[in-house]
Coordinates of C-alpha atoms and ligand atoms in Angstrom, one line a residue:
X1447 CA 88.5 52.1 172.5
X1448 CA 86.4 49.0 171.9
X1449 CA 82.7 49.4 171.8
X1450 CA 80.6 45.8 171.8
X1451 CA 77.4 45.6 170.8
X1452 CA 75.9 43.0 172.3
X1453 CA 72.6 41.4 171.2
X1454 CA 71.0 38.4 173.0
X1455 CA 68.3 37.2 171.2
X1456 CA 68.1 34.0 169.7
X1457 CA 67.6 34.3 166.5
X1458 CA 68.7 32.2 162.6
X1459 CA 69.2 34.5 159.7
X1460 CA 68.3 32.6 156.4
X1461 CA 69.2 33.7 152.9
X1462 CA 67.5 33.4 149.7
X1463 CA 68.2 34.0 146.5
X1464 CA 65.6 33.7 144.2
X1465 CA 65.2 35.5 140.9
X1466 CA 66.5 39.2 140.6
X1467 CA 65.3 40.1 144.3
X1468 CA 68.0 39.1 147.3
X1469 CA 65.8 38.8 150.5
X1470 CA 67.0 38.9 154.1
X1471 CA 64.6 36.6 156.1
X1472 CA 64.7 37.3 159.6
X1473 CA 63.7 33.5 161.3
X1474 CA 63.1 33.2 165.3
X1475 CA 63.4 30.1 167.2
X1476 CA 61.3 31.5 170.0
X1477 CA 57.6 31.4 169.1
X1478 CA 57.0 35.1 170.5
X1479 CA 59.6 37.0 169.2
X1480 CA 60.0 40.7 170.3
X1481 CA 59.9 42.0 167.0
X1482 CA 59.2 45.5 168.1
X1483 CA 62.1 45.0 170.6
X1484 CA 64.7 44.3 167.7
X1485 CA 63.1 46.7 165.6
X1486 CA 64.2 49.6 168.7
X1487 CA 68.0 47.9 169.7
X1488 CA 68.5 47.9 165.5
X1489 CA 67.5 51.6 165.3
X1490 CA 69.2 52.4 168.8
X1491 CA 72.1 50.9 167.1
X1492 CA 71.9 52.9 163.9
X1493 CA 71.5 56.1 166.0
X1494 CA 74.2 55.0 168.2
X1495 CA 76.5 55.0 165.7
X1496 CA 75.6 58.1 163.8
X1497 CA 76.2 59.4 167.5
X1498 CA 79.1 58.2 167.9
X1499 CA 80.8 61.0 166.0
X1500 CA 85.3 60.8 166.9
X1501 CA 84.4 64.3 168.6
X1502 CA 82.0 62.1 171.2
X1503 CA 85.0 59.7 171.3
X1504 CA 87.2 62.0 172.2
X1505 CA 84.7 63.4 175.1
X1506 CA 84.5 60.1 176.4
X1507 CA 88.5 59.5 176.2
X1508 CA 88.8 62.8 178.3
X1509 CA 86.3 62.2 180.7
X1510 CA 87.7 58.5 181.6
X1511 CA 90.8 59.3 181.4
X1512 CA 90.3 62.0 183.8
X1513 CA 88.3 59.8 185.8
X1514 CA 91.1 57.2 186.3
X1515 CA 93.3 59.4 186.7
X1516 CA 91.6 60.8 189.8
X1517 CA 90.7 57.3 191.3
X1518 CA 94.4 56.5 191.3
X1519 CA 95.2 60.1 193.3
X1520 CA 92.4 59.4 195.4
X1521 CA 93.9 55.9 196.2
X1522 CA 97.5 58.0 196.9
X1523 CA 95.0 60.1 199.4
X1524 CA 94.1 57.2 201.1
X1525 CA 97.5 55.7 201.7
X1526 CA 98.4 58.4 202.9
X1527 CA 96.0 59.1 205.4
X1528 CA 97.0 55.3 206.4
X1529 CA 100.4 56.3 206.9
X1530 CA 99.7 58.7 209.7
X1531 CA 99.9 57.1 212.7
X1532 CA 98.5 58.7 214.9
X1533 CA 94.8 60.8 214.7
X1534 CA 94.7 64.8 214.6
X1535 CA 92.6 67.2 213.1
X1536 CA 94.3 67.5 209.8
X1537 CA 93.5 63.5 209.1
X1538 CA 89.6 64.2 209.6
X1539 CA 89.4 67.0 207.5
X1540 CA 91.7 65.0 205.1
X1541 CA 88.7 62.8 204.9
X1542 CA 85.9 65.5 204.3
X1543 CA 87.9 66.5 201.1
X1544 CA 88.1 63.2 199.7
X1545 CA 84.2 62.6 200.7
X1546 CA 83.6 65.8 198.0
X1547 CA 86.0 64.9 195.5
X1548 CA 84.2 61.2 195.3
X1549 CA 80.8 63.5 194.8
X1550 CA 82.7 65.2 191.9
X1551 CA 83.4 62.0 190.1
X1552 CA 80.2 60.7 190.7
X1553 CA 79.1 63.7 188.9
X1554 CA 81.7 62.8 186.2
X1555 CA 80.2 59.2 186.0
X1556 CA 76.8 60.4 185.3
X1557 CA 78.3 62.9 182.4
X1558 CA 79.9 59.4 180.8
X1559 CA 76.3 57.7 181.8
X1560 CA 74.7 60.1 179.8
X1561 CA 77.2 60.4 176.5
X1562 CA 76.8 57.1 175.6
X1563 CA 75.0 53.7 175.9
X1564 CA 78.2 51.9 175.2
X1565 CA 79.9 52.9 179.0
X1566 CA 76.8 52.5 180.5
X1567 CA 78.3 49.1 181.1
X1568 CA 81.5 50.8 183.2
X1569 CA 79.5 53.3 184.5
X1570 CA 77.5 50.8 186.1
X1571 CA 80.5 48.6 187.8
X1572 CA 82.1 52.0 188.5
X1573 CA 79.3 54.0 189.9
X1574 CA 78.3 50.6 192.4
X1575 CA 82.1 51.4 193.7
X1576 CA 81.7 54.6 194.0
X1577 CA 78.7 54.2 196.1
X1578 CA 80.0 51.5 198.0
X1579 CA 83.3 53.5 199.0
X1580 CA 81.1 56.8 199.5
X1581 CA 79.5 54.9 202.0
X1582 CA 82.1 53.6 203.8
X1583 CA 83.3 57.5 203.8
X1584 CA 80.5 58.8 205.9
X1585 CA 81.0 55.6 208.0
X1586 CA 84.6 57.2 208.8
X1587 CA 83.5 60.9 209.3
X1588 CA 81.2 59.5 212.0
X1589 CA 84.3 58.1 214.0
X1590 CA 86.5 60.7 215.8
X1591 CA 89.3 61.1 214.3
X1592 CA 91.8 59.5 216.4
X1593 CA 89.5 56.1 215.9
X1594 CA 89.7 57.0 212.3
X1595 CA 93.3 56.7 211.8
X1596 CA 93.6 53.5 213.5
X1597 CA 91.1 51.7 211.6
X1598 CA 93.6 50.1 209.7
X1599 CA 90.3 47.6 208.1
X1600 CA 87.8 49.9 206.3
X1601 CA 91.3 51.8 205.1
X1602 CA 92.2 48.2 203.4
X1603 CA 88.5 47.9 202.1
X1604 CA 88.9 51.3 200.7
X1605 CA 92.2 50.4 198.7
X1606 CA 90.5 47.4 197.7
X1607 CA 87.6 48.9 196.0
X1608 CA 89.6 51.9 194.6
X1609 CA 91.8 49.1 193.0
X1610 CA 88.7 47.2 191.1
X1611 CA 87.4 50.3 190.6
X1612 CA 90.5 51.3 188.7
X1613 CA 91.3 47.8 186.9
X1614 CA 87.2 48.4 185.6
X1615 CA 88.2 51.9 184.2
X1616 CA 92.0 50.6 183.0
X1617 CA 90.6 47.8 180.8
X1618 CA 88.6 50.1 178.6
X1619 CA 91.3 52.8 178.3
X1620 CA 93.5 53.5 175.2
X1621 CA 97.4 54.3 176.3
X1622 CA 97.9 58.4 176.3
X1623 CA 99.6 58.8 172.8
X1624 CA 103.2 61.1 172.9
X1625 CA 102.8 65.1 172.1
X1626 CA 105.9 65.7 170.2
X1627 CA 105.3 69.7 170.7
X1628 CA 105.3 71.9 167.6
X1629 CA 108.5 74.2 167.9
X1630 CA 110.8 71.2 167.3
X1631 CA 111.8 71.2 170.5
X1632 CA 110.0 68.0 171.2
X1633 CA 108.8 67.0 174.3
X1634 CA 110.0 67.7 177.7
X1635 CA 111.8 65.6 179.2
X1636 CA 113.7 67.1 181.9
X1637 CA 114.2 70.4 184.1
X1638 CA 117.7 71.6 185.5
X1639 CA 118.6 72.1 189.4
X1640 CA 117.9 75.4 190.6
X1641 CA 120.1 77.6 188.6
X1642 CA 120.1 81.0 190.0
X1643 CA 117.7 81.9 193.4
X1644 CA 117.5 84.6 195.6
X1645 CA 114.9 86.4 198.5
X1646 CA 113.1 89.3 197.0
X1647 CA 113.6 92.2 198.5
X1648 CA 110.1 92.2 200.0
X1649 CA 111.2 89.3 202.6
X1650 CA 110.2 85.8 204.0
X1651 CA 106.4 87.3 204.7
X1652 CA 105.6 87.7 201.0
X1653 CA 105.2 84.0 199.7
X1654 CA 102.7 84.8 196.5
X1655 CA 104.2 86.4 193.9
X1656 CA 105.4 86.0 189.9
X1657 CA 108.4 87.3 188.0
X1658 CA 110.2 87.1 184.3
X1659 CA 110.9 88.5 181.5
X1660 CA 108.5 89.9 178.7
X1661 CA 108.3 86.8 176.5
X1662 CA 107.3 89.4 173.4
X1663 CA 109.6 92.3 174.5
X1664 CA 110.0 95.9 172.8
X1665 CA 113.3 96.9 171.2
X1666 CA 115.1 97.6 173.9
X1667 CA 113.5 95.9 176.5
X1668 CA 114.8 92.0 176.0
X1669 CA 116.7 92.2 179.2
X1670 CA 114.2 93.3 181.4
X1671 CA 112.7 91.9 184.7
X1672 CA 109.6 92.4 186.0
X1673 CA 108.5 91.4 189.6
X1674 CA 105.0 91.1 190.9
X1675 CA 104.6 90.3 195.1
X1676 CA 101.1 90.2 196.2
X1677 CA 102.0 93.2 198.7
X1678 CA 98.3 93.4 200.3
X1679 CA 97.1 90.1 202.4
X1680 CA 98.9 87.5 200.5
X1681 CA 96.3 88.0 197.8
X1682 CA 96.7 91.4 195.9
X1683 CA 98.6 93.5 194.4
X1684 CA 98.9 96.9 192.4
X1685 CA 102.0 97.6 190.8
X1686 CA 105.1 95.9 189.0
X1687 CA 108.4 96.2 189.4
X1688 CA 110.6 96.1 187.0
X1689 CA 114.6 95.6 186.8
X1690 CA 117.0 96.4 183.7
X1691 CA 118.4 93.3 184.5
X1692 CA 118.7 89.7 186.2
X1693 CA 121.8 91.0 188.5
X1694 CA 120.0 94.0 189.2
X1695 CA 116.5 92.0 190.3
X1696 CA 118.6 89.2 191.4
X1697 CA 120.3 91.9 194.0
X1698 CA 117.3 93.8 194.6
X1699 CA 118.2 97.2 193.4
X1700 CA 117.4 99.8 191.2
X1701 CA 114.0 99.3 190.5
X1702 CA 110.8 101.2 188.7
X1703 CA 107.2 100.7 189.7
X1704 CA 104.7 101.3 187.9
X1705 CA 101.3 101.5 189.9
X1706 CA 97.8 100.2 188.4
X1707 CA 96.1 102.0 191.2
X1708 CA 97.1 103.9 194.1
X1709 CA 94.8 101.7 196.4
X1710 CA 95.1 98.0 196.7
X1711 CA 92.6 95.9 196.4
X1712 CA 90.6 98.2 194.3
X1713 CA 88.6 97.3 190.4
X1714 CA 91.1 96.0 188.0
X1715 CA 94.1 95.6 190.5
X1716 CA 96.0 92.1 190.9
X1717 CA 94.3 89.4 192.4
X1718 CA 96.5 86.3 193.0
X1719 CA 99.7 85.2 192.4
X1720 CA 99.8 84.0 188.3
X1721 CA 100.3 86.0 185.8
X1722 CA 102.5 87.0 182.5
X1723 CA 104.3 89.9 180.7
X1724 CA 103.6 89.7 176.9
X1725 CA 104.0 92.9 174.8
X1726 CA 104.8 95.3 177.6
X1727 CA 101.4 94.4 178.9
X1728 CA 100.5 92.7 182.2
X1729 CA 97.8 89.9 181.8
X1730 CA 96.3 88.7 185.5
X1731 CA 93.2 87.8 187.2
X1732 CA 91.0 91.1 187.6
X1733 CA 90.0 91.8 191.4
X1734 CA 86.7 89.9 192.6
X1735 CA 86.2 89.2 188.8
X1736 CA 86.2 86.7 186.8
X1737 CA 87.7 88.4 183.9
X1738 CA 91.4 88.8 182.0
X1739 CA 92.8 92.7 183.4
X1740 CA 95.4 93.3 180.7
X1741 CA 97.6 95.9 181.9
X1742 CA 99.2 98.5 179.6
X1743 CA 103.0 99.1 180.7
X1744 CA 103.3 102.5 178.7
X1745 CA 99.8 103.8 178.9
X1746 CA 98.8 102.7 182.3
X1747 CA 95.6 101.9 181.3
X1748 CA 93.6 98.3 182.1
X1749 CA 91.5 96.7 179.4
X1750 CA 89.2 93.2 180.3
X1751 CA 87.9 90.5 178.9
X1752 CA 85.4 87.9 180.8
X1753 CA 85.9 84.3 181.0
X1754 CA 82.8 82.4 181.4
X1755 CA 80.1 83.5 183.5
X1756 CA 80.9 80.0 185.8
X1757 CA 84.7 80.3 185.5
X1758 CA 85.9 79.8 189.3
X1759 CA 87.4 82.8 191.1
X1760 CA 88.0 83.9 194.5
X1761 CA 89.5 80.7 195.4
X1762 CA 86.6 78.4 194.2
X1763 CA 89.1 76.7 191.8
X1764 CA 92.2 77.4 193.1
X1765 CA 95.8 75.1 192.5
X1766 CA 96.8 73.2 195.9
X1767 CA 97.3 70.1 197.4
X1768 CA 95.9 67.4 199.9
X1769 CA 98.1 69.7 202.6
X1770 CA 96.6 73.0 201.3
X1771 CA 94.6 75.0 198.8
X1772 CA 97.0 78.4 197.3
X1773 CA 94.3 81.1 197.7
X1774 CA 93.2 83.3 194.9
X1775 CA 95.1 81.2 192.2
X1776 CA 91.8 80.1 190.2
X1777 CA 93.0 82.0 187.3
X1778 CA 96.9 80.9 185.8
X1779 CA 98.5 82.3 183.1
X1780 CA 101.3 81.3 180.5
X1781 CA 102.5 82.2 177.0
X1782 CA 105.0 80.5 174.8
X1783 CA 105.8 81.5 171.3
X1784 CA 102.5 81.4 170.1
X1785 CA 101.1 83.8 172.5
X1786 CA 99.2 84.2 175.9
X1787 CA 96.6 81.5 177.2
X1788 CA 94.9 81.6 180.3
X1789 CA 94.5 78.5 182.4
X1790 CA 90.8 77.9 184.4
X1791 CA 88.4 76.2 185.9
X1792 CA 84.4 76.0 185.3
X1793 CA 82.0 74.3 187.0
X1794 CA 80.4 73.0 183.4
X1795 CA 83.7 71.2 183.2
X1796 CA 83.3 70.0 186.6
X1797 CA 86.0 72.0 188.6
X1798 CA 88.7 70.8 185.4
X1799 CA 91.1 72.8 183.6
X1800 CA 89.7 74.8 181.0
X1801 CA 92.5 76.7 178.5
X1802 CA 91.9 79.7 176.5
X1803 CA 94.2 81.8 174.0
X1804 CA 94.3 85.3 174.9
X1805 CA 93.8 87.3 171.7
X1806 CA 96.4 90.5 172.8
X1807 CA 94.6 93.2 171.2
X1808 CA 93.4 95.9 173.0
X1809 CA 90.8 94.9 174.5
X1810 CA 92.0 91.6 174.4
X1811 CA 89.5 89.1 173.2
X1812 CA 89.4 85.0 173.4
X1813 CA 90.8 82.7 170.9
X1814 CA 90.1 79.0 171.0
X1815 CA 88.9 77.2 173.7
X1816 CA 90.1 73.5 175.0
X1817 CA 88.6 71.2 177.8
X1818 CA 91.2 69.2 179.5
X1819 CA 90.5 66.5 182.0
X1820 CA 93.0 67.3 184.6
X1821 CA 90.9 68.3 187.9
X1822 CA 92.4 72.0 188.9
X1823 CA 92.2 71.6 193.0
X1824 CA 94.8 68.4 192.5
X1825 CA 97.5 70.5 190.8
X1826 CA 99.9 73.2 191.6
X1827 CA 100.9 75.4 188.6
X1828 CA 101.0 75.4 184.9
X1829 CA 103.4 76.7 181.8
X1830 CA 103.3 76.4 178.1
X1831 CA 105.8 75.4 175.5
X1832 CA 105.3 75.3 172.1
X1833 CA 101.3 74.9 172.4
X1834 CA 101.6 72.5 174.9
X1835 CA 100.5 72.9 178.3
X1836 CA 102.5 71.1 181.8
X1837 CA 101.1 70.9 184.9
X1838 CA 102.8 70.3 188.2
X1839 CA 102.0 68.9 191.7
X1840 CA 103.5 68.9 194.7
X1841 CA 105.2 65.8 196.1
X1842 CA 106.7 66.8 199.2
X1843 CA 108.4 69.8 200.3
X1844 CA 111.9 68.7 198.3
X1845 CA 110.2 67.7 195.4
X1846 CA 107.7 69.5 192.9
X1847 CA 106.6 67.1 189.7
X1848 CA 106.0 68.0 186.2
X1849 CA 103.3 65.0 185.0
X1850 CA 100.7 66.1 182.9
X1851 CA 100.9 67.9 179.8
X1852 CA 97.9 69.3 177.4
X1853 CA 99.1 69.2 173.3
X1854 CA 96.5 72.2 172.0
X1855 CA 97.3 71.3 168.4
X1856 CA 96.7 67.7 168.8
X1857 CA 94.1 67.6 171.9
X1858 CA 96.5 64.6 172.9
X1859 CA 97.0 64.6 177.2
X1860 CA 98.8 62.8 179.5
X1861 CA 99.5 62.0 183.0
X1862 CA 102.3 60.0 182.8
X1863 CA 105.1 62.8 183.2
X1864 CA 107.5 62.4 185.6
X1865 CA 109.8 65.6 185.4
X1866 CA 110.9 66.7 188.9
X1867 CA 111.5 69.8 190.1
X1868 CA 114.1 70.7 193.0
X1869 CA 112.1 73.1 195.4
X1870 CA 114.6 75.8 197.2
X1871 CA 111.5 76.4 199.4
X1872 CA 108.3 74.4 200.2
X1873 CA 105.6 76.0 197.7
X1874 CA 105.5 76.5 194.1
X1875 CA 103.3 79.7 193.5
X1876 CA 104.0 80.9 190.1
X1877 CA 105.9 79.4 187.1
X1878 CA 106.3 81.3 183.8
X1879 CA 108.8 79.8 180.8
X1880 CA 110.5 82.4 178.5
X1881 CA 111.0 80.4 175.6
X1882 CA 113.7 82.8 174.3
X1883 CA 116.2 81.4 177.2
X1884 CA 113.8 78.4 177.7
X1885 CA 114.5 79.1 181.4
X1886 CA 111.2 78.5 183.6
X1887 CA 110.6 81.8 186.3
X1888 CA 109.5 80.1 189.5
X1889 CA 108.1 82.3 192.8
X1890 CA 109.1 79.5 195.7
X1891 CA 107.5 80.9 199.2
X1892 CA 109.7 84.5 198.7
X1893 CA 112.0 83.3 196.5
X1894 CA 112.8 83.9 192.7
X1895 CA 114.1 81.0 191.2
X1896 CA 115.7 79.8 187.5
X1897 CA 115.8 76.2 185.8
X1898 CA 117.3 75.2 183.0
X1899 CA 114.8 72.9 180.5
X1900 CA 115.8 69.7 178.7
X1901 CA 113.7 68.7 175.2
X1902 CA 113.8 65.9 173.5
X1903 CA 115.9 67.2 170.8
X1904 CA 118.1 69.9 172.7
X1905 CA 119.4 68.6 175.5
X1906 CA 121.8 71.8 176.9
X1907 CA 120.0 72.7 180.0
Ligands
NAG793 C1 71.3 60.2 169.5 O1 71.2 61.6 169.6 C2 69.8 62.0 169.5 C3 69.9 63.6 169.5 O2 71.0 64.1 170.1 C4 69.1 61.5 170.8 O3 67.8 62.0 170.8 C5 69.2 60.0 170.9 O4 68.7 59.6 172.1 C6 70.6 59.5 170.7 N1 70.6 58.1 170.6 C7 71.5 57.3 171.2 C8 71.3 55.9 171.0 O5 72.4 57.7 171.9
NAG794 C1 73.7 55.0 184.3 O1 72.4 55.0 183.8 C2 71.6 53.8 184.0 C3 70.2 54.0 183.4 O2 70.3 54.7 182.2 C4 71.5 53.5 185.5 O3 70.8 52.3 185.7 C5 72.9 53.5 186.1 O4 72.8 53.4 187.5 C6 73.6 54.7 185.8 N1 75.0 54.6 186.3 C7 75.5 55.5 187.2 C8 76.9 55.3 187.6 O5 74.9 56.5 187.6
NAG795 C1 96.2 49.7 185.3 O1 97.1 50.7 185.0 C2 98.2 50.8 185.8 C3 99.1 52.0 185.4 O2 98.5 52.9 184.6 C4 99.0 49.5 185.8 O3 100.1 49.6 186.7 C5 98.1 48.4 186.1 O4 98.8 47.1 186.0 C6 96.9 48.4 185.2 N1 95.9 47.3 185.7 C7 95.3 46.5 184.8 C8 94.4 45.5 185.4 O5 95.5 46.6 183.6
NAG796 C1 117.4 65.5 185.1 O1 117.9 66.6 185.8 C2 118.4 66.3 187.1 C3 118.8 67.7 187.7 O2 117.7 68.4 188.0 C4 119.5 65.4 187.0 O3 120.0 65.1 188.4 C5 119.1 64.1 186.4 O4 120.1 63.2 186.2 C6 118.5 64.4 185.0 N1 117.9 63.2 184.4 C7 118.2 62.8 183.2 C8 117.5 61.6 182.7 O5 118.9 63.5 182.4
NAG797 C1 100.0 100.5 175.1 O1 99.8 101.8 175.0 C2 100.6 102.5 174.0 C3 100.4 104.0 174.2 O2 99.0 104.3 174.2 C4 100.2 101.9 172.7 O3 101.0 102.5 171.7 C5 100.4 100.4 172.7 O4 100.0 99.8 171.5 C6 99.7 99.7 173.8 N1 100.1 98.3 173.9 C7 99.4 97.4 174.4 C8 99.9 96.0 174.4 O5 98.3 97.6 174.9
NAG798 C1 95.1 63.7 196.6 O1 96.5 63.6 196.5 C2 97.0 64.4 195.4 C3 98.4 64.1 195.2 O2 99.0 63.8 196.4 C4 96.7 65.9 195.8 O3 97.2 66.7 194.8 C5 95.2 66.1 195.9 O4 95.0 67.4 196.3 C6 94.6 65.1 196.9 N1 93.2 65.2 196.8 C7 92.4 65.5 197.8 C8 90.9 65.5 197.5 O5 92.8 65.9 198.8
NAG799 C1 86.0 80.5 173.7 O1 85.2 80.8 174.8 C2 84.8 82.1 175.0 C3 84.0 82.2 176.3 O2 83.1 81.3 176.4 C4 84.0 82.6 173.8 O3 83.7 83.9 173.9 C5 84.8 82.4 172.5 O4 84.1 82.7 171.4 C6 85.3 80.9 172.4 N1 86.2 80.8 171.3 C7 85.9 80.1 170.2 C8 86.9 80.1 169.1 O5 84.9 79.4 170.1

């Protein structure tokens, strides 16, 4: 990042040396020369830069790169409202979302307007966009929605604007740098086809669920499965089951359960589809709550820990796409190696992905924190390897892509991913990686699917 400081007063800046004493002479050409004026831009600049502290830049770098990184989705939005041809309902309401998310970078623009004098400059160019495209929003909510589709014209304008408004963000970004990952693995760089995938035996009417293995297993439990279907309105559920083994989950028999609670929903019982197993405990977003249930395998006992007080539950921040929102999946979870995380949204951090390490004592307690850019309603599902987190979206209802990742050792993000993932059914709802087979655990719409991962530097999938 290049910051300018420009001042544009004429002024001639004489030197003289005489004797022991070096004097700077400040000399203006003007005859009233703002002294005071200089006086405040020299000490704004001395404060600027004492402000300008590489935590501030790195604030900065997140927010914008968030920020173009929405504008360009946005400007996929809007192509591809063009590409409908012809009006219904889904196009209009299309529209409405789009109307909030500009709000929400507006809001993201004023946060840069307000860290620093030096984007004030971009702010400016990009908030005039902003404005300019908001209104030409509210312009197209007034028009039915069959009228809407068809206006081929305020569409261009819109592309138009979104592109300037991009090219202003582009020119002041720094390219994403490479997360190599920490477990010298390297980075990600591909995913297998589906390897093994069958229907639960719950049937095609339970699409939310998770499954794997315990990633931090007891003796004697490495080859166990576990399987979690939200049993209870899509949304909730109350026990696990568990399988001695993948044939045996794979066929649907011989299972245990093990019940939280007898009723469902109830305090402390499963709410939404993401969760992990990590030490023969169950770690899932608590019912109504916006707090960490960790679930005791052996004991049968729940202990909590809160998120923060504006952490979004209860479908306020939940994964989805422009085609639909998941319900009840504000809260993910994932663990790797190095432990269990939980994956969030807060409205300080303006509906973006918050991470936290999960501390698994008992109660388990929050570890370090990290802000990411990456907005939460825009994406689909998350993992971790090796202290780095991915994020997927949806493409279409073939395609599933892995393109952002989060390196929590480094900070470093980036959107620039392109892994694809072969769907077996339309909807992602769950992915978990077990980085002892370094297969990922996806829950397609019913189904319980494998894929093999490719690093950098081991390539057998
Ligand atoms: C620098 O920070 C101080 C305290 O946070 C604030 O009062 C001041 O306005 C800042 N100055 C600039 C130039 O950003
Ligand atoms: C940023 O702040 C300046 C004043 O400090 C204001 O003139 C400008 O409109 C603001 N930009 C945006 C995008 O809000
Ligand atoms: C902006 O970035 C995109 C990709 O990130 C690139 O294709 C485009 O050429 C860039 N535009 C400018 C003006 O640099
Ligand atoms: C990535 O994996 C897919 C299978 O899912 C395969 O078709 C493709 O060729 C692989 N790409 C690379 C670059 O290895
Ligand atoms: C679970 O409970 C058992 C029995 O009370 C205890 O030994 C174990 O440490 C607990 N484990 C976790 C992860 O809570
Ligand atoms: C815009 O498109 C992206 C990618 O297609 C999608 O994930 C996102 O939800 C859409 N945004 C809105 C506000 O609909
Ligand atoms: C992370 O955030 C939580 C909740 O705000 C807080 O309790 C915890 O102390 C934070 N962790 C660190 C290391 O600051």
């Amino acid at each position: 990042m290049f910051f300018h400081l420009l001042v544009a007063i004429p002024l001639v800046l004489s030197q003289s040396a005489g004797g022991k004493d070096c004097v700077c002479e400040l000399q203006n050409s003007d005859p009233a020369f703002p002294e005071n004026k200089l006086d405040q831009i020299g000490f704004t600049a001395s404060q600027c830069s004492i402000n300008i502290t590489s935590k501030k830049m790195t604030e900065i770098d997140r927010l914008a790169l968030g920020l173009h990184h929405r504008i360009l989705q946005l400007l996929d939005n809007v192509s591809m409202l063009e590409k409908e041809d012809n009006g219904n309902l889904y196009a209009a309401v299309s529209l409405r979302i789009i109307e909030i998310e500009l709000a929400e970078v507006q809001d993201l623009l004023d946060k840069l307007n307000r860290t620093t004098h030096s984007y004030q400059q971009l702010s400016k160019h990009a908030g005039a966009e902003l404005r300019g495209m908001e209104k030409t929003m509210m312009e197209l909510e007034k028009l039915d929605h069959t009228q809407v589709m068809v206006k081929q014209r305020e569409n261009q304008r819109i592309r138009r604007d979104l592109e300037r408004c991009k090219n202003v963000l582009n020119s002041t970004l720094a390219p994403p740098t490479i997360s190599p990952g920490h477990c010298g693995l390297g980075r990600l760089v591909n995913v297998s086809e589906p390897k093994t995938f069958s229907l639960t035996v719950y049937g095609t009417s339970y699409v939310f669920g998770a499954w794997g293995r315990d990633t931090n297993p007891a003796p004697g439990d490495e080859n166990k499965h576990w399987l979690v279907v939200l049993s209870a309105s899509n949304v909730f559920g109350n026990f696990i089951r568990q399988y001695s083994s993948l044939s045996t989950i794979t066929l649907g028999i011989f299972p245990t359960d093990t019940y939280i609670s007898s009723a469902n929903p109830t305090t402390n019982t499963i709410q939404g589809p993401n969760m992990v197993m990590y030490g023969n405990a169950l770690y899932y977003n608590c019912y109504n709550t916006h707090s960490v249930c960790q679930f005791n395998m052996t004991a049968k006992s729940v202990a909590t820990v809160s998120l923060p007080s504006d952490t979004g539950f209860n479908s306020k921040f939940p994964f989805g796409h422009l085609g639909a929102a998941y319900g009840y999946t504000d809260m993910d979870f994932a663990s790797d190696e190095s432990g269990v995380y939980v994956i969030y949204a807060t409205t300080s951090n303006f509906g973006n992905v918050m991470i936290s390490k999960v501390e698994t004592s008992i109660p388990p307690v929050l570890g370090q924190n990290w802000t990411t850019s990456l907005h939460k309603r825009t994406i689909t599902n998350t993992f971790m390897v090796c202290g780095v987190l991915y994020a997927t979206r949806y493409l279409d209802k073939e395609m599933e892509e892995i393109f952002y990742s989060y390196d929590t050792k480094t900070n470093e993000e980036r959107y620039d991913l392109r892994i694809h993932i072969k769907k077996v059914e339309a909807n992602i709802k769950s992915i978990n990686y077990d980085h002892r087979d370094r297969l990922l655990y996806v829950f397609s719409d019913a189904y319980i699917v494998r894929y093999g991962t490719m690093f950098e530097n081991v390539y057998q999938m």
